[in-house]
Coordinates of C-alpha atoms (C1' of nucleotides) in Angstrom, one line a residue:
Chain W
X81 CA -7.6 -17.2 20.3
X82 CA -7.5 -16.3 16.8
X83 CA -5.9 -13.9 16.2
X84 CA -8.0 -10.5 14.9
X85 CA -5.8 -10.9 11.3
X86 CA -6.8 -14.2 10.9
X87 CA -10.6 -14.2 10.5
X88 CA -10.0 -10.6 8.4
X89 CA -8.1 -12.8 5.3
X90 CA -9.7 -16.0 6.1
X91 CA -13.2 -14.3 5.3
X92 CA -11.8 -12.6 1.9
X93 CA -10.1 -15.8 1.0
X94 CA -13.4 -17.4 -0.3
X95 CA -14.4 -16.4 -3.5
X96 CA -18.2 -16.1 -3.2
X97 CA -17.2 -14.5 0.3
X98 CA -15.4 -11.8 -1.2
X99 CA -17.3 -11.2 -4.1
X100 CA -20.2 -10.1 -2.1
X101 CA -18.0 -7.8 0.1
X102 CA -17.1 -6.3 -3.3
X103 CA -20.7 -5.7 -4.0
X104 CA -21.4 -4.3 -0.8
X105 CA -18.5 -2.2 -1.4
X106 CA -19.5 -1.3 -5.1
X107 CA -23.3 -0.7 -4.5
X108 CA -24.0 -0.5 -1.1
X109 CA -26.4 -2.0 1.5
X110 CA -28.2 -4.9 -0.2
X111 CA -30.5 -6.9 1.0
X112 CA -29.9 -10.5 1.7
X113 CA -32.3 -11.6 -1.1
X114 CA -30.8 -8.9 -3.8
X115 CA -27.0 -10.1 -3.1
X116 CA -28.8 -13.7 -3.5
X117 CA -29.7 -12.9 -7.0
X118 CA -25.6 -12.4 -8.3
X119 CA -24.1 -14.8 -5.1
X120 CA -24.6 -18.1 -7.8
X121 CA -25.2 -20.1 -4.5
X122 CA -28.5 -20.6 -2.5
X123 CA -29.9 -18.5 0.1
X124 CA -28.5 -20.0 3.4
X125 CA -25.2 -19.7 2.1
X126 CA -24.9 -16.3 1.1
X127 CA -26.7 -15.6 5.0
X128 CA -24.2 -17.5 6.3
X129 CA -21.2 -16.0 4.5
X130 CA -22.5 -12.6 5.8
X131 CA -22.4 -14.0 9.3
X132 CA -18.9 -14.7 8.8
X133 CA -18.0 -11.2 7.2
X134 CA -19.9 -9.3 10.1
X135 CA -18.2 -11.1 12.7
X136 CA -14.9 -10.1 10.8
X137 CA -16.0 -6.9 11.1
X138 CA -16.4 -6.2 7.2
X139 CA -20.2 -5.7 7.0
X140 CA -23.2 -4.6 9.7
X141 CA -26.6 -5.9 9.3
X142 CA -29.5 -3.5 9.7
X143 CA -33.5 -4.9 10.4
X144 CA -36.0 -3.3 8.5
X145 CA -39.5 -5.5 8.7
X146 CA -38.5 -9.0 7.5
X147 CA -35.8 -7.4 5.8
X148 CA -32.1 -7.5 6.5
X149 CA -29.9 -4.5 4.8
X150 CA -26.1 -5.3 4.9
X151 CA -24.0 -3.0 4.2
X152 CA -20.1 -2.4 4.4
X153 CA -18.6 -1.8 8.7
X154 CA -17.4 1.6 8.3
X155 CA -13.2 1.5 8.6
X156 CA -13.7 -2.4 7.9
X157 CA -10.6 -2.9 5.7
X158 CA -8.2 -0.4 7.9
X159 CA -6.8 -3.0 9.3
X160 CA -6.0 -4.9 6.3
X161 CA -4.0 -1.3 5.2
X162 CA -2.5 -1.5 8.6
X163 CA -1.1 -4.7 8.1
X164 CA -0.4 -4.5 4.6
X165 CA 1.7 -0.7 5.0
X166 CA 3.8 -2.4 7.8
X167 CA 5.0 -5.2 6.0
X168 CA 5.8 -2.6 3.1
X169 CA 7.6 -0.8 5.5
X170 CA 9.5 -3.8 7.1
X171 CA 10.6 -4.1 3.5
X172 CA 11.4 -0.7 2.5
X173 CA 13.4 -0.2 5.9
X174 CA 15.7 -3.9 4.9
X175 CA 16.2 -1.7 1.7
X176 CA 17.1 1.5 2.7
X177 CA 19.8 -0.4 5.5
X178 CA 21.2 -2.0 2.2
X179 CA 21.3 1.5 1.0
X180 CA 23.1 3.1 3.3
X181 CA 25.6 -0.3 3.4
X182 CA 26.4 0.4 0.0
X183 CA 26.7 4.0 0.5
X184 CA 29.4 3.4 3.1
X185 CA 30.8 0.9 1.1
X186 CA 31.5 3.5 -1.8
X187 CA 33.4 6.0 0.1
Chain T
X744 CA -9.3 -20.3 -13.4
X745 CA -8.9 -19.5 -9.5
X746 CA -8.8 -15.7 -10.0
X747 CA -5.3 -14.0 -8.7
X748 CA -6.7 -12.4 -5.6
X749 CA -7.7 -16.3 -4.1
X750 CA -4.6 -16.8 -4.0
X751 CA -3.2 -13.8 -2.8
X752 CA -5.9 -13.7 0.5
X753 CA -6.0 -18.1 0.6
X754 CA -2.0 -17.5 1.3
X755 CA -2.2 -15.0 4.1
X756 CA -5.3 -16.6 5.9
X757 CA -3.5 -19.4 7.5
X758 CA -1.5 -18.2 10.9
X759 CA 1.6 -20.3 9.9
X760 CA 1.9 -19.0 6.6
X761 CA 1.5 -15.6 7.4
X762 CA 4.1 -15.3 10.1
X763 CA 6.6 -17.1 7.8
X764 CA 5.9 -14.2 5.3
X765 CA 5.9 -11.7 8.2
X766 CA 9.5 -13.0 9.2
X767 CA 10.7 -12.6 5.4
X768 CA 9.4 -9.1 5.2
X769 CA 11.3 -8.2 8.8
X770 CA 14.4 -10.2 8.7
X771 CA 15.1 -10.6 4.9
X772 CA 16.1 -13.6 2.9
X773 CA 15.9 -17.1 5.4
X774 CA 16.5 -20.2 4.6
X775 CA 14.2 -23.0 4.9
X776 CA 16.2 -24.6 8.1
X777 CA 15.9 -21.1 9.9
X778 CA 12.4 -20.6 8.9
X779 CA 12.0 -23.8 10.5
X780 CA 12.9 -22.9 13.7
X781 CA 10.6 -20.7 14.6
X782 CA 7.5 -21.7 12.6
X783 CA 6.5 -24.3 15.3
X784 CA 5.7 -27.1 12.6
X785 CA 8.2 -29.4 11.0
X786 CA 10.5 -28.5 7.8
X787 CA 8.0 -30.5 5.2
X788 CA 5.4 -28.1 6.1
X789 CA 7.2 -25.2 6.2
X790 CA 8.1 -26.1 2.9
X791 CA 4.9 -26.5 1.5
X792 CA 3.8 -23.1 2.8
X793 CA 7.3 -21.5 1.1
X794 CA 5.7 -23.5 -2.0
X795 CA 2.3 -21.7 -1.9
X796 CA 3.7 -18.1 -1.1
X797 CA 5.9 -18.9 -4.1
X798 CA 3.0 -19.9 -6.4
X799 CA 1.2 -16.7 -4.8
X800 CA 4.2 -14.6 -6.3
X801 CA 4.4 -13.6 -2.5
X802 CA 8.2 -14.9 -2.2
X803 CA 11.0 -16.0 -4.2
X804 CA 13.5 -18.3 -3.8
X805 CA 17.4 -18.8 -4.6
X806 CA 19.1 -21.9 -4.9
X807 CA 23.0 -22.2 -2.8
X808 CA 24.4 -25.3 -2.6
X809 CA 21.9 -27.2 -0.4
X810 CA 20.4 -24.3 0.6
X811 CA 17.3 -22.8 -0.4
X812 CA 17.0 -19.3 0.0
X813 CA 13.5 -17.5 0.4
X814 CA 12.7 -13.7 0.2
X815 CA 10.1 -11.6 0.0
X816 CA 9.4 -10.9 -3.7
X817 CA 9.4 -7.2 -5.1
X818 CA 5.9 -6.1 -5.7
X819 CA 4.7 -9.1 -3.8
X820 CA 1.7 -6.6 -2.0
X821 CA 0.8 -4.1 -4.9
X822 CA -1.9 -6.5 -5.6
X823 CA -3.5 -6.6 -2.3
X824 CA -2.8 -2.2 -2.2
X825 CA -4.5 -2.2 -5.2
X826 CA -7.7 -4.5 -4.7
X827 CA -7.9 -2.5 -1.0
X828 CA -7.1 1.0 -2.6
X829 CA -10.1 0.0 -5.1
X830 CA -12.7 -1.2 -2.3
X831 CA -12.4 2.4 -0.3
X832 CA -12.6 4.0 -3.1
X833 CA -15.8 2.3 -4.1
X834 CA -16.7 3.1 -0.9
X835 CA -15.7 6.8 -0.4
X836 CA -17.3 7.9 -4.2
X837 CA -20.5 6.2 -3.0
X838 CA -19.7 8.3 0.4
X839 CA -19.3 11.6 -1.8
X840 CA -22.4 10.6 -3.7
X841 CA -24.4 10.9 -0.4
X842 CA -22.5 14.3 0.6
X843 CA -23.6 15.8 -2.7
X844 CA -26.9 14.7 -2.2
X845 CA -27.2 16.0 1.6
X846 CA -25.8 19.3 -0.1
X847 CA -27.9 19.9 -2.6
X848 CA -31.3 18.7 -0.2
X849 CA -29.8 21.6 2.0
X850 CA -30.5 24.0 -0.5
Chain F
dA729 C1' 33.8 -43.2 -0.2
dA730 C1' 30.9 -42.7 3.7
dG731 C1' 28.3 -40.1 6.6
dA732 C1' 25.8 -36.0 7.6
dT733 C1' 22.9 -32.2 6.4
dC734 C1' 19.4 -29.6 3.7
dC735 C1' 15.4 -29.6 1.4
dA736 C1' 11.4 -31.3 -1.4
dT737 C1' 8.1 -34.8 -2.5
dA738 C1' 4.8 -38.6 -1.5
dC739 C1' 1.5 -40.4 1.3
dC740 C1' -1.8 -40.6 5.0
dT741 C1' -5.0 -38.6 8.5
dC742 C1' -8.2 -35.7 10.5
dG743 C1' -10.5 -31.3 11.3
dT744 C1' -12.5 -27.5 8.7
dT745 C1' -15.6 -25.6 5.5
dG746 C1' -18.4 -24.5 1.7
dG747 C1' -22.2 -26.3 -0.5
dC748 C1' -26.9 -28.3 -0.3
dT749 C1' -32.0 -29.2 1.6
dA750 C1' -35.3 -28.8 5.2
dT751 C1' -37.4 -26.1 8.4
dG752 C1' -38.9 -22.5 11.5
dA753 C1' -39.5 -17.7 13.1
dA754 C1' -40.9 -13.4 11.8
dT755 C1' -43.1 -10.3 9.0
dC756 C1' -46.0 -8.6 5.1
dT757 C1' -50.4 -9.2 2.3
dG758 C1' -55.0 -10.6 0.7
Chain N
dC569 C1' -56.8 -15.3 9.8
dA570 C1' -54.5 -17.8 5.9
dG571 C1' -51.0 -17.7 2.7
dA572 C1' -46.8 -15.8 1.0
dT573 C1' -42.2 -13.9 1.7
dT574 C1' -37.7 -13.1 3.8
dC575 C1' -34.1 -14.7 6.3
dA576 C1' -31.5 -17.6 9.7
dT577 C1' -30.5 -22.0 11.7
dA578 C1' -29.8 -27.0 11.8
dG579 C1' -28.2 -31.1 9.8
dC580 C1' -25.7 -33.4 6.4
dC581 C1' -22.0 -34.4 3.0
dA582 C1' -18.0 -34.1 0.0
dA583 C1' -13.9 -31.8 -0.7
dC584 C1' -10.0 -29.3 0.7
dG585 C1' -6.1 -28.3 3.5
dA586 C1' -2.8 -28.3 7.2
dG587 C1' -0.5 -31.3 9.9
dG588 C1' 2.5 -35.4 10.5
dT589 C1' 6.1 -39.3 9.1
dA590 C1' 8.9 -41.5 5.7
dT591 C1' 12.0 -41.1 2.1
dG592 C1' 15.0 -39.8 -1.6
dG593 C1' 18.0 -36.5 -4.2
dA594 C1' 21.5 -33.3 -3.8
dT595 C1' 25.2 -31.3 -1.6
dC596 C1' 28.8 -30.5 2.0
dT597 C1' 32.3 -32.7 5.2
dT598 C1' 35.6 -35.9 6.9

DNA sequence: AAGATCCATACCTCGTTGGCTATGAATCTG
DNA sequence: CAGATTCATAGCCAACGAGGTATGGATCTT
């Protein structure tokens, strides 16, 4: 079982990946076509990229006649801020423990 | 030119790699023996990953006798704050777009 | 000095993956 | 209805990467 992290860096790690989550974020729902245009790569890749960042979580699809719209999943990168605030915080707690060593240390 | 975010998000996607940061950020400076321990793969390979969060300007490492000494370095996360901080905020202006929009349709 | 310990590097292997083309299903359009 | 368009899936391949073992350099320890 992967763990939920895991497919949330792995699918930003890729460089085309995350370059069209950036358009997505940037401009909006896109169609698969349109982000096709600026991807650099051909057509089945940039689907299947999108399959991988909707089953992260970081995009929804949305039919509209032989159209799909794909746009970013609403609180997709919260747990990236999560993640990222506790590690600060693991951090800043080490720091203020040093902090109050030191302060004990002066008197 | 592998732009500095790759290897910011190529760092933290692996599950090894990532806990071995995520034991720096709670427990402080390890060595590589200790980090050993509890990675659950042998000490070349944890000293490859130490190598790569290194190169990623994740950690930082100190030299003591035959130890080697590895740490969170200062900063290491701003990057990833600010490429997150910069994606919702893409998201949340086009977000206030629409809100002005609704308003002013409401009139 | 000899052995033990710590770490990094070299080398190999195998699974993963990002790219392609080909194709088919579904939907417009003439 | 026939062709065109949009997208997803399947199959394939080359490259990368994460794992291992083997080894050597450097440093304690006795």
């Amino acid at each position: 079982m992967p763990e939920a992290h895991d497919m949330l860096f792995r699918s930003l790690a890729d460089p085309t990946r995350r370059a069209i989550f950036e358009r997505l974020c940037r401009d909006g729902e896109q169609t698969v076509g349109a982000l096709t245009v600026h991807a650099g790569v051909s057509q089945p890749v940039v689907s299947k990229h999108l399959a991988i960042l909707k089953q992260a979580g970081l995009v929804r699809d949305r039919h509209e006649g032989r159209n799909t719209h794909y746009s970013v999943q609403l609180g997709a990168l919260a747990p990236l801020i999560d993640w990222t605030s506790e590690m600060a915080g693991f951090w800043q707690s080490r720091f203020d423990d040093l902090e109050d060593l030191l302060k004990r240390m002066d008197q």
